[in-house]
CSV table of C-alpha atoms (C1' of nucleotides) in Angstrom, one decimal:
chain,number,residue,atom,x,y,z
A,1,MET,CA,85.1,-18.0,6.3
A,2,SER,CA,83.1,-19.7,9.0
A,3,SER,CA,79.5,-20.8,8.5
A,4,LEU,CA,78.7,-19.3,11.9
A,5,GLN,CA,77.3,-16.0,10.9
A,6,PRO,CA,75.7,-13.4,13.0
A,7,VAL,CA,72.0,-12.7,12.3
A,8,ARG,CA,71.4,-10.5,9.3
A,9,GLY,CA,71.9,-6.9,10.1
A,10,THR,CA,73.6,-7.5,13.4
A,11,HIS,CA,77.3,-6.9,14.2
A,12,ASP,CA,79.9,-7.7,16.7
A,13,LEU,CA,81.6,-4.7,18.2
A,14,LEU,CA,85.2,-5.8,18.5
A,15,PRO,CA,87.4,-3.9,21.0
A,16,GLU,CA,88.7,-1.3,18.6
A,17,GLU,CA,85.2,-0.5,17.3
A,18,MET,CA,83.8,-0.6,20.7
A,19,ARG,CA,86.1,2.2,21.8
A,20,ALA,CA,84.8,4.5,19.2
A,21,PHE,CA,81.3,3.4,20.0
A,22,ARG,CA,81.7,4.0,23.7
A,23,HIS,CA,83.3,7.4,23.0
A,24,VAL,CA,80.2,8.5,21.2
A,25,VAL,CA,77.9,7.3,24.0
A,26,GLU,CA,80.0,8.8,26.8
A,27,THR,CA,80.4,12.1,25.0
A,28,GLY,CA,76.7,12.2,24.5
A,29,ARG,CA,76.0,11.4,28.1
A,30,GLY,CA,78.5,14.0,29.4
A,31,VAL,CA,77.3,16.8,27.2
A,32,ALA,CA,73.7,16.0,27.8
A,33,ALA,CA,74.4,16.1,31.6
A,34,ARG,CA,75.6,19.7,31.2
A,35,TYR,CA,72.2,20.6,29.7
A,36,GLY,CA,70.5,19.0,32.7
A,37,PHE,CA,69.5,15.7,31.1
A,38,ALA,CA,69.8,12.8,33.6
A,39,GLU,CA,70.3,9.3,32.2
A,40,MET,CA,67.6,6.7,32.4
A,41,ALA,CA,66.9,3.4,30.8
A,42,THR,CA,63.7,1.6,29.8
A,43,PRO,CA,63.4,-2.1,28.8
A,44,ILE,CA,64.4,-3.1,25.3
A,45,PHE,CA,61.0,-4.7,24.8
A,46,GLU,CA,57.5,-3.5,25.6
A,47,PHE,CA,54.0,-4.6,25.0
A,48,SER,CA,53.5,-4.2,21.3
A,49,GLY,CA,50.7,-1.6,21.8
A,50,VAL,CA,53.2,0.8,23.3
A,51,PHE,CA,54.7,1.2,19.8
A,52,ALA,CA,51.8,0.4,17.6
A,53,ARG,CA,49.6,3.1,19.2
A,54,THR,CA,52.2,5.8,19.6
A,55,LEU,CA,54.1,5.7,16.4
A,56,GLY,CA,50.9,5.7,14.4
A,57,ASP,CA,49.6,3.0,12.2
A,58,THR,CA,50.7,4.7,9.0
A,59,SER,CA,54.4,4.7,9.8
A,60,ASP,CA,56.6,2.1,8.1
A,61,ILE,CA,58.1,1.3,11.4
A,62,VAL,CA,54.9,0.0,12.7
A,63,THR,CA,53.5,-1.5,9.5
A,64,LYS,CA,56.5,-3.6,8.5
A,65,GLU,CA,59.6,-3.0,10.6
A,66,MET,CA,58.8,-4.2,14.1
A,67,TYR,CA,60.3,-7.3,15.7
A,68,THR,CA,57.1,-8.6,17.3
A,69,PHE,CA,56.7,-11.9,19.0
A,70,ALA,CA,54.4,-13.7,21.4
A,71,ASP,CA,55.9,-14.6,24.8
A,72,ARG,CA,55.1,-17.9,26.5
A,73,LYS,CA,51.8,-16.5,27.8
A,74,GLY,CA,50.8,-15.3,24.4
A,75,GLU,CA,51.4,-11.7,25.1
A,76,SER,CA,52.5,-9.7,22.1
A,77,LEU,CA,55.8,-8.0,22.8
A,78,THR,CA,58.0,-5.9,20.5
A,79,LEU,CA,61.7,-5.1,20.5
A,80,ARG,CA,61.8,-1.4,20.7
A,81,PRO,CA,62.3,0.3,17.3
A,82,GLU,CA,63.0,3.7,18.8
A,83,GLY,CA,63.3,5.2,22.2
A,84,THR,CA,60.7,7.9,22.7
A,85,ALA,CA,57.7,5.6,23.1
A,86,GLY,CA,59.4,3.7,25.9
A,87,ILE,CA,60.3,6.9,27.7
A,88,ALA,CA,56.8,8.2,27.3
A,89,ARG,CA,55.4,4.9,28.7
A,90,ALA,CA,57.8,5.1,31.7
A,91,PHE,CA,56.9,8.7,32.3
A,92,ILE,CA,53.2,7.7,32.6
A,93,SER,CA,53.8,4.4,34.4
A,94,ASN,CA,55.9,6.1,37.1
A,95,GLY,CA,53.6,9.1,37.5
A,96,LEU,CA,56.3,11.6,36.7
A,97,ALA,CA,54.0,14.3,35.4
A,98,ASN,CA,54.1,15.9,38.8
A,99,ASP,CA,57.7,16.9,38.6
A,100,LEU,CA,58.2,18.9,35.4
A,101,PRO,CA,60.1,19.6,33.4
A,102,PHE,CA,61.4,16.1,32.9
A,103,LYS,CA,64.7,15.9,31.1
A,104,VAL,CA,66.3,12.6,30.3
A,105,PHE,CA,69.1,11.1,28.3
A,106,TYR,CA,69.1,7.5,27.1
A,107,ALA,CA,71.4,5.1,25.2
A,108,GLY,CA,70.8,1.6,24.0
A,109,PRO,CA,70.0,-0.8,21.2
A,110,MET,CA,67.0,-0.5,18.9
A,111,PHE,CA,65.6,-3.0,16.4
A,112,ARG,CA,64.0,-2.6,13.0
A,113,TYR,CA,63.4,-5.3,10.5
A,114,GLU,CA,64.9,-3.4,7.5
A,115,ARG,CA,67.2,-4.3,4.6
A,116,PRO,CA,70.7,-3.7,5.9
A,117,GLN,CA,73.0,-1.1,4.2
A,118,LYS,CA,75.9,0.9,5.3
A,119,GLY,CA,74.7,2.9,8.4
A,120,ARG,CA,71.5,0.9,8.5
A,121,GLN,CA,71.3,-2.3,10.6
A,122,ARG,CA,68.6,-4.4,12.2
A,123,GLN,CA,70.1,-4.0,15.6
A,124,PHE,CA,71.5,-0.5,15.9
A,125,HIS,CA,72.1,1.9,18.8
A,126,GLN,CA,70.8,5.3,19.6
A,127,ILE,CA,71.5,8.0,22.1
A,128,GLY,CA,68.7,10.4,22.7
A,129,VAL,CA,67.2,13.1,24.9
A,130,GLU,CA,63.7,14.0,25.7
A,131,LEU,CA,62.4,17.1,27.4
A,132,LEU,CA,58.8,16.8,28.7
A,133,GLY,CA,56.6,19.4,30.1
A,134,VAL,CA,57.7,22.6,28.4
A,135,SER,CA,55.6,24.1,25.7
A,136,GLU,CA,57.8,27.1,25.0
A,137,PRO,CA,60.2,26.9,22.0
A,138,GLN,CA,63.1,27.6,24.4
A,139,ALA,CA,62.8,23.9,25.1
A,140,ASP,CA,63.3,23.1,21.4
A,141,VAL,CA,66.3,25.4,21.3
A,142,GLU,CA,67.9,23.7,24.3
A,143,VAL,CA,67.3,20.3,22.9
A,144,ILE,CA,68.8,21.2,19.5
A,145,ALA,CA,71.7,23.0,21.1
A,146,ALA,CA,72.6,19.9,23.1
A,147,GLY,CA,72.6,17.9,19.9
A,148,ARG,CA,74.8,20.3,18.1
A,149,HIS,CA,77.1,20.4,21.1
A,150,ILE,CA,77.5,16.6,21.1
A,151,ILE,CA,78.3,16.6,17.4
A,152,ASP,CA,80.8,19.3,17.8
A,153,ALA,CA,82.4,17.6,20.8
A,154,LEU,CA,82.8,14.4,18.8
A,155,GLY,CA,84.7,16.2,16.0
A,156,ILE,CA,82.5,14.6,13.3
A,157,LYS,CA,84.2,14.5,9.9
A,158,GLY,CA,82.8,16.6,7.1
A,159,ASN,CA,79.9,19.0,7.3
A,160,VAL,CA,77.0,18.3,9.5
A,161,THR,CA,74.1,20.6,8.7
A,162,LEU,CA,71.2,21.4,10.9
A,163,GLU,CA,67.9,21.5,8.9
A,164,ILE,CA,64.8,22.6,10.5
A,165,ASN,CA,61.1,22.9,9.6
A,166,THR,CA,57.8,23.3,11.2
A,167,LEU,CA,54.9,21.0,10.9
A,168,GLY,CA,52.7,23.5,12.7
A,169,ASP,CA,50.0,22.6,15.2
A,170,THR,CA,47.3,20.2,14.5
A,171,GLU,CA,45.0,22.8,13.1
A,172,SER,CA,47.5,24.2,10.7
A,173,ARG,CA,48.7,20.7,9.6
A,174,GLU,CA,45.2,19.5,8.9
A,175,ALA,CA,44.5,22.5,6.8
A,176,TYR,CA,47.6,22.0,4.9
A,177,ARG,CA,47.1,18.3,4.5
A,178,GLY,CA,43.8,18.9,2.9
A,179,ALA,CA,45.2,21.4,0.5
A,180,LEU,CA,48.1,19.2,-0.4
A,181,VAL,CA,46.0,16.2,-1.0
A,182,ALA,CA,43.7,18.2,-3.2
A,183,PHE,CA,46.6,19.5,-5.2
A,184,LEU,CA,48.4,16.2,-5.6
A,185,SER,CA,45.2,14.4,-6.5
A,186,GLY,CA,44.9,16.7,-9.5
A,187,ARG,CA,48.3,15.6,-10.7
A,188,ILE,CA,48.2,12.0,-9.6
A,189,ALA,CA,49.2,10.8,-13.0
A,190,GLU,CA,52.6,12.4,-12.7
A,191,LEU,CA,53.3,10.8,-9.3
A,192,SER,CA,55.4,7.8,-8.7
A,193,ALA,CA,53.8,4.6,-7.7
A,194,ASP,CA,55.2,4.9,-4.2
A,195,SER,CA,53.8,8.4,-3.8
A,196,ARG,CA,50.4,7.5,-5.1
A,197,GLU,CA,50.2,5.0,-2.3
A,198,ARG,CA,51.5,7.6,0.2
A,199,LEU,CA,48.8,10.1,-0.9
A,200,GLU,CA,46.3,8.3,1.3
A,201,ARG,CA,48.6,7.0,4.0
A,202,ASN,CA,51.0,9.8,4.7
A,203,PRO,CA,50.8,12.6,2.1
A,204,LEU,CA,53.3,14.8,3.8
A,205,ARG,CA,56.0,12.3,3.1
A,206,ILE,CA,55.6,12.9,-0.6
A,207,LEU,CA,57.4,16.2,-0.1
A,208,ASP,CA,60.5,14.2,0.8
A,209,SER,CA,60.4,12.0,-2.2
A,210,LYS,CA,63.6,11.5,-4.2
A,211,ASP,CA,61.7,10.6,-7.4
A,212,GLU,CA,62.4,13.2,-10.1
A,213,GLY,CA,58.8,13.2,-11.4
A,214,ASP,CA,57.6,13.7,-7.8
A,215,ARG,CA,60.0,16.5,-7.3
A,216,ALA,CA,58.7,18.4,-10.3
A,217,VAL,CA,55.1,18.2,-9.0
A,218,ILE,CA,56.2,19.1,-5.5
A,219,ALA,CA,57.9,22.3,-6.8
A,220,ASP,CA,54.4,23.6,-7.6
A,221,ALA,CA,52.7,22.3,-4.5
A,222,PRO,CA,51.3,24.6,-1.8
A,223,LEU,CA,53.7,25.4,1.1
A,224,LEU,CA,53.0,24.4,4.6
A,225,GLY,CA,54.3,27.8,5.6
A,226,ASP,CA,51.3,29.5,4.0
A,227,PHE,CA,48.9,27.5,6.1
A,228,LEU,CA,50.3,28.2,9.6
A,229,ASN,CA,48.0,29.9,11.9
A,230,PRO,CA,49.4,32.8,13.9
A,231,ALA,CA,50.3,30.7,17.0
A,232,SER,CA,52.2,28.2,14.9
A,233,ARG,CA,54.0,30.9,13.0
A,234,ALA,CA,55.0,32.7,16.2
A,235,PHE,CA,56.3,29.4,17.6
A,236,TYR,CA,58.4,28.8,14.6
A,237,ASP,CA,59.8,32.4,14.6
A,238,ASP,CA,60.7,32.1,18.3
A,239,LEU,CA,62.5,28.9,17.5
A,240,LYS,CA,64.5,30.4,14.7
A,241,ASN,CA,65.3,33.5,16.8
A,242,GLY,CA,66.4,31.3,19.7
A,243,LEU,CA,68.8,29.3,17.5
A,244,MET,CA,70.2,32.5,16.1
A,245,ASP,CA,70.7,34.1,19.5
A,246,ILE,CA,73.0,31.3,20.5
A,247,GLY,CA,74.8,31.2,17.2
A,248,LEU,CA,73.5,27.9,15.8
A,249,ASP,CA,73.5,27.9,12.0
A,250,PHE,CA,70.6,26.2,10.4
A,251,VAL,CA,69.0,25.7,7.0
A,252,GLU,CA,65.3,25.8,6.6
A,253,ASN,CA,64.0,22.9,4.6
A,254,PRO,CA,60.3,23.1,4.0
A,255,ARG,CA,60.2,19.6,2.7
A,256,LEU,CA,61.6,18.1,6.0
A,257,VAL,CA,58.9,16.0,7.5
A,258,ARG,CA,58.9,13.2,10.1
A,259,GLY,CA,58.1,9.6,9.6
A,260,LEU,CA,56.4,9.2,12.9
A,261,ASP,CA,52.9,10.4,13.4
A,262,TYR,CA,53.4,12.0,16.8
A,263,TYR,CA,55.4,15.0,15.7
A,264,GLY,CA,54.1,18.6,15.4
A,265,HIS,CA,55.7,22.1,15.3
A,266,THR,CA,59.4,21.6,15.3
A,267,ALA,CA,61.1,19.0,13.1
A,268,PHE,CA,64.8,19.0,12.6
A,269,GLU,CA,67.7,16.8,11.3
A,270,PHE,CA,71.4,16.9,11.4
A,271,THR,CA,72.6,15.5,8.1
A,272,THR,CA,76.0,14.7,6.5
A,273,ASP,CA,76.9,14.0,2.9
A,274,ALA,CA,79.4,11.4,4.1
A,275,LEU,CA,77.1,8.4,4.6
A,276,GLY,CA,75.4,7.9,1.2
A,277,ALA,CA,71.7,7.4,1.5
A,278,GLN,CA,71.8,7.2,5.3
A,279,GLY,CA,72.9,10.8,5.8
A,280,THR,CA,70.7,11.6,8.8
A,281,VAL,CA,72.9,11.4,11.9
A,282,MET,CA,70.5,12.9,14.5
A,283,ALA,CA,66.8,13.8,14.2
A,284,GLY,CA,63.9,14.8,16.3
A,285,GLY,CA,61.1,17.2,16.9
A,286,ARG,CA,58.3,18.2,19.1
A,287,TYR,CA,55.5,15.8,20.1
A,288,ASP,CA,53.0,17.6,22.2
A,289,GLY,CA,50.2,15.1,21.7
A,290,LEU,CA,52.1,11.9,22.5
A,291,ILE,CA,51.7,11.6,26.2
A,292,LYS,CA,48.0,12.2,26.1
A,293,THR,CA,47.5,9.8,23.2
A,294,MET,CA,49.1,7.1,25.3
A,295,GLY,CA,46.7,7.8,28.1
A,296,GLY,CA,48.7,10.1,30.3
A,297,PRO,CA,48.1,13.7,31.3
A,298,ALA,CA,48.5,16.2,28.4
A,299,THR,CA,52.2,17.0,28.4
A,300,PRO,CA,54.2,18.6,25.7
A,301,GLY,CA,57.5,17.1,24.7
A,302,VAL,CA,60.5,17.6,22.4
A,303,GLY,CA,63.5,15.4,21.8
A,304,TRP,CA,65.9,13.8,19.4
A,305,ALA,CA,67.7,10.5,18.7
A,306,ALA,CA,71.0,9.9,17.1
A,307,GLY,CA,72.5,6.8,15.5
A,308,VAL,CA,75.6,5.7,17.5
A,309,GLU,CA,77.0,3.6,14.6
A,310,ARG,CA,76.6,6.5,12.2
A,311,LEU,CA,78.3,8.9,14.5
A,312,SER,CA,81.1,6.6,15.3
A,313,MET,CA,81.8,5.9,11.6
A,314,LEU,CA,82.2,9.7,11.2
A,315,LEU,CA,84.5,10.1,14.2
A,316,ALA,CA,87.6,12.0,13.1
A,317,GLU,CA,89.6,9.9,15.5
A,318,ALA,CA,88.7,7.3,18.0
A,319,PRO,CA,90.4,7.7,21.3
A,320,ALA,CA,93.3,5.4,21.9
A,321,ALA,CA,93.2,2.7,24.6
A,322,GLU,CA,94.9,3.6,27.8
A,323,ARG,CA,98.6,2.7,27.8
A,324,PRO,CA,99.3,0.0,30.3
A,325,VAL,CA,102.3,-0.9,32.4
A,326,ALA,CA,103.9,-4.2,31.2
A,327,MET,CA,104.9,-6.5,34.0
A,328,ILE,CA,107.7,-8.7,32.7
A,329,PRO,CA,108.9,-11.5,34.8
A,330,ALA,CA,112.4,-12.5,33.6
A,331,GLY,CA,112.4,-16.3,33.2
A,332,ASN,CA,109.9,-18.9,34.3
A,333,ASP,CA,111.2,-19.5,37.8
A,334,ALA,CA,108.2,-20.2,40.0
A,335,VAL,CA,109.3,-17.8,42.7
A,336,ILE,CA,109.6,-15.0,40.2
A,337,ARG,CA,106.2,-15.7,38.7
A,338,ARG,CA,104.6,-15.6,42.1
A,339,GLU,CA,106.3,-12.3,42.9
A,340,ALA,CA,105.3,-10.9,39.5
A,341,THR,CA,101.6,-11.8,40.2
A,342,ILE,CA,101.8,-10.1,43.6
A,343,LEU,CA,103.4,-6.9,42.2
A,344,THR,CA,100.9,-6.8,39.3
A,345,GLU,CA,98.0,-6.9,41.7
A,346,ARG,CA,99.7,-4.3,43.9
A,347,LEU,CA,100.0,-1.9,40.9
A,348,ARG,CA,96.5,-2.5,39.8
A,349,ARG,CA,95.3,-1.7,43.3
A,350,ALA,CA,97.3,1.5,43.1
A,351,GLY,CA,95.4,2.5,40.0
A,352,PHE,CA,97.7,1.4,37.2
A,353,CYS,CA,96.5,-0.5,34.1
A,354,VAL,CA,98.8,-3.5,34.0
A,355,ASP,CA,99.5,-6.2,31.4
A,356,LEU,CA,101.2,-9.3,32.8
A,357,ALA,CA,103.2,-11.2,30.3
A,358,PHE,CA,102.4,-14.8,31.1
A,359,SER,CA,104.8,-16.8,29.1
A,360,GLY,CA,107.7,-16.8,26.7
A,361,ASN,CA,111.3,-15.6,27.0
A,362,MET,CA,112.2,-12.1,27.8
A,363,GLY,CA,112.3,-11.0,24.1
A,364,LYS,CA,108.8,-12.4,23.5
A,365,ARG,CA,107.5,-10.6,26.6
A,366,MET,CA,109.0,-7.3,25.6
A,367,LYS,CA,107.4,-7.7,22.1
A,368,ARG,CA,104.1,-8.2,23.7
A,369,ALA,CA,104.7,-5.1,25.9
A,370,ASN,CA,105.3,-3.2,22.7
A,371,LYS,CA,102.2,-4.6,21.0
A,372,VAL,CA,99.9,-3.5,23.8
A,373,ALA,CA,101.5,-0.1,23.5
A,374,ALA,CA,102.8,-0.2,27.1
A,375,LYS,CA,104.4,3.0,28.3
A,376,VAL,CA,106.7,1.3,30.8
A,377,ALA,CA,108.0,-2.2,31.3
A,378,VAL,CA,108.4,-3.4,34.9
A,379,ILE,CA,111.1,-6.0,34.7
A,380,LEU,CA,111.4,-8.4,37.6
A,381,GLY,CA,114.2,-11.0,37.6
A,382,GLU,CA,116.3,-12.8,40.2
A,383,ASP,CA,118.6,-9.8,40.7
A,384,GLU,CA,115.7,-7.5,41.3
A,385,ARG,CA,114.0,-9.9,43.6
A,386,LEU,CA,117.0,-10.3,45.8
A,387,ALA,CA,117.5,-6.5,45.9
A,388,ARG,CA,113.8,-6.0,46.7
A,389,ALA,CA,113.6,-3.8,43.6
A,390,VAL,CA,112.3,-3.7,40.0
A,391,THR,CA,113.8,-2.4,36.8
A,392,LEU,CA,111.6,0.2,35.1
A,393,ARG,CA,112.1,0.7,31.4
A,394,ASP,CA,110.5,3.7,29.6
A,395,LEU,CA,109.5,2.1,26.4
A,396,ASP,CA,109.4,5.4,24.5
A,397,SER,CA,112.9,6.6,25.4
A,398,GLY,CA,114.5,3.2,26.1
A,399,GLU,CA,115.9,4.5,29.4
A,400,GLN,CA,115.8,2.3,32.3
A,401,THR,CA,116.7,2.1,35.9
A,402,THR,CA,116.3,0.0,38.9
A,403,VAL,CA,114.3,1.3,41.9
A,404,SER,CA,113.5,-0.3,45.2
A,405,LEU,CA,110.0,-1.7,45.6
A,406,ASP,CA,108.8,1.0,48.0
A,407,ARG,CA,109.5,3.6,45.2
A,408,MET,CA,107.9,1.7,42.4
A,409,GLU,CA,104.5,3.4,42.3
A,410,GLU,CA,106.0,6.8,42.8
A,411,THR,CA,108.5,6.4,40.0
A,412,LEU,CA,105.9,5.0,37.6
A,413,ARG,CA,103.6,8.0,38.2
A,414,GLY,CA,106.5,10.2,37.4
A,415,LEU,CA,107.0,8.4,34.1
A,416,PHE,CA,103.4,8.6,33.1
A,417,ALA,CA,103.3,12.2,34.0
A,418,GLY,CA,105.8,12.6,31.3
A,419,GLY,CA,108.5,14.1,33.5
A,420,GLY,CA,111.7,13.7,31.6
A,421,ASP,CA,113.7,13.5,34.8
A,422,ALA,CA,111.5,11.0,36.5
A,423,PHE,CA,114.5,8.8,37.1
A,424,GLY,CA,116.3,11.7,38.7
A,425,GLY,CA,117.1,11.6,42.3
A,426,ILE,CA,116.9,7.8,42.5
B,1,G,C1',59.8,-5.1,0.0
B,2,C,C1',62.1,-3.7,-5.4
B,3,G,C1',66.6,-3.2,-8.8
B,4,A,C1',72.0,-4.0,-9.4
B,5,G,C1',76.9,-5.5,-7.8
B,6,U,C1',80.3,-8.4,-4.8
B,7,G,C1',81.9,-12.9,-1.9
B,8,U,C1',89.5,-16.3,-2.8
B,9,A,C1',94.3,-16.6,4.0
B,10,G,C1',92.8,-12.9,10.3
B,11,C,C1',92.6,-8.0,6.8
B,12,U,C1',93.1,-5.7,1.7
B,13,C,C1',93.2,-7.9,-2.8
B,14,A,C1',95.5,-10.6,-7.3
B,15,G,C1',94.6,-15.2,-10.1
B,16,U,C1',93.0,-19.7,-12.7
B,17,U,C1',90.2,-18.0,-21.1
B,18,G,C1',87.4,-25.2,-16.8
B,19,G,C1',93.0,-29.2,-15.6
B,20,U,C1',96.2,-32.0,-11.1
B,21,U,C1',100.8,-28.6,-5.8
B,22,A,C1',95.7,-21.3,-5.3
B,23,G,C1',99.3,-16.3,-4.8
B,24,A,C1',101.0,-11.1,-2.9
B,25,G,C1',101.1,-7.3,0.7
B,26,C,C1',99.8,-6.4,5.7
B,27,G,C1',99.1,-9.1,10.1
B,28,C,C1',100.4,-13.7,12.8
B,29,C,C1',104.2,-17.4,14.6
B,30,A,C1',109.5,-18.6,15.0
B,31,G,C1',114.7,-17.4,14.6
B,32,U,C1',119.0,-13.9,14.1
B,33,U,C1',119.1,-12.0,20.0
B,34,U,C1',117.8,-18.6,26.1
B,35,G,C1',117.7,-10.7,31.1
B,36,U,C1',115.4,-6.3,26.9
B,37,G,C1',110.7,-4.4,22.6
B,38,G,C1',110.0,-0.9,18.4
B,39,U,C1',113.7,-1.0,12.8
B,40,A,C1',116.1,-4.7,9.8
B,41,C,C1',117.0,-9.6,7.9
B,42,U,C1',115.7,-15.0,7.5
B,43,G,C1',112.2,-18.8,7.8
B,44,G,C1',107.1,-20.7,8.7
B,45,A,C1',101.8,-21.6,9.1
B,46,U,C1',97.0,-20.5,7.5
B,47,G,C1',92.1,-21.3,2.8
B,48,U,C1',86.2,-27.0,2.6
B,49,C,C1',88.1,-20.1,-3.3
B,50,G,C1',80.5,-17.9,1.1
B,51,U,C1',77.0,-22.4,1.1
B,52,C,C1',74.1,-26.1,-1.5
B,53,G,C1',73.0,-28.2,-6.1
B,54,G,C1',73.6,-28.7,-11.6
B,55,U,C1',76.6,-29.2,-16.3
B,56,U,C1',81.4,-31.7,-17.2
B,57,C,C1',86.2,-36.9,-17.6
B,58,G,C1',87.4,-32.8,-14.3
B,59,A,C1',84.5,-26.7,-11.3
B,60,U,C1',87.5,-22.0,-7.1
B,61,U,C1',86.5,-20.7,-12.6
B,62,C,C1',80.4,-22.0,-16.2
B,63,C,C1',74.9,-22.3,-14.7
B,64,G,C1',71.0,-22.2,-10.8
B,65,A,C1',69.5,-21.5,-6.0
B,66,U,C1',70.6,-19.8,-1.2
B,67,C,C1',73.1,-16.8,2.6
B,68,A,C1',75.8,-12.4,3.7
B,69,C,C1',77.6,-7.7,2.5
B,70,U,C1',77.7,-3.2,-0.7
B,71,C,C1',75.1,0.6,-3.9
B,72,G,C1',70.4,2.8,-5.4
B,73,C,C1',65.0,2.9,-4.2
B,74,C,C1',62.0,2.6,0.0
B,75,C,C1',62.5,4.0,5.0
B,76,C,C1',65.1,6.1,8.7
B,77,A,C1',69.3,7.0,13.3
RNA sequence: GCGAGUGUAGCUCAGUUGGUUAGAGCGCCAGUUUGUGGUACUGGAUGUCGUCGGUUCGAUUCCGAUCACUCGCCCCA
């Protein structure tokens, strides 16, 4: 094993893995486009304030997981830990509030200084959508439907469940927060050390604790549902009805909360039991206060992000690479080699994916053709050259025939189209 | 950040109760077949036994540290 290691929590994407990875991103991009989300990209680093202010200073991401550094001018920059803040910043920077709704899809690397585990890396990749400018719950329904559609289109292994909850509007949430803190303070002795700390910082998160003692206490805790004001309750009901109208199954999870401070109303997660502790595959919610908090015009928003690595690990089957044509010069004669290069380029210009065997005897070159899963071998030797022809061998059936050069592309297309009698009429 | 486990060939793993030349399967390379692949057969190469240090006559094996990964917590995608 080499001493040249990649940085902790980072990984190389070798071609085979990359195919699965790209399939996830391309499927996401394609499905999102059907829902009207146009792709955009923001820089992978921003001024640190973009994240520090928007994610909230109680979130773990801001308090201990950011890759922050000073550039040569002493400016504090941060590698983006998630995508929404950058999109929101771009939305404001570019004055996009005049053209609502604003619907975007994005894909790219994110960075968090965390302890790596399966499905949890320091550099990972997300795809995500954001829908800004619509305060009606139909927007939430559309965003969630796009997410479900992508997961279905990918053919994810195992069961992926949609869990939803409402955090209510600010008024409801503050009322609940007060009640919850009062309740938990009364039973603080029963709480885990982690949760005691969270009581001040982010009490809602205690609801999500995996500690058994905590869970016993939480079972008796007041429910957020009982603190929703009429508007918040109506919003949540509309969301649920909207999901049911289009046949999206969901499970209500009153303990589902969000780690980031900017969320309100809708919170949702798509989870699987196939990834151990990292079961969340896609998550999001509504963030009506975010744009204003960042200094932009008050604009509601809703969106989600999904982990590309997590999704690609769950891919039922990664798409196979395209089957090439193998160009096989017979022998090492300089004239044949030149001719092979010319024909290879000609086929590529004609749209074929061509693997040119550079060296070795014929057997070796054929083996290579087999290894790259070529569909057809184009054999070019002295006989063919003199006849201004090539021999085409179907590597699946073993049938081969010699065709004149001006029929090469046509015959190849026939073979790729799967026509059994592609050699017919030659 | 906390607790635990693992680290031997490109991959999956066996092994040495501390002893001189470290193994298998898969893969890779070559040959049987110098104008024909997949199957089969034959042969071959490859390791600072993660890294550094300690104990020892001697360490891949024992001890310590360190790095990486894995599992749980935390957090989240």
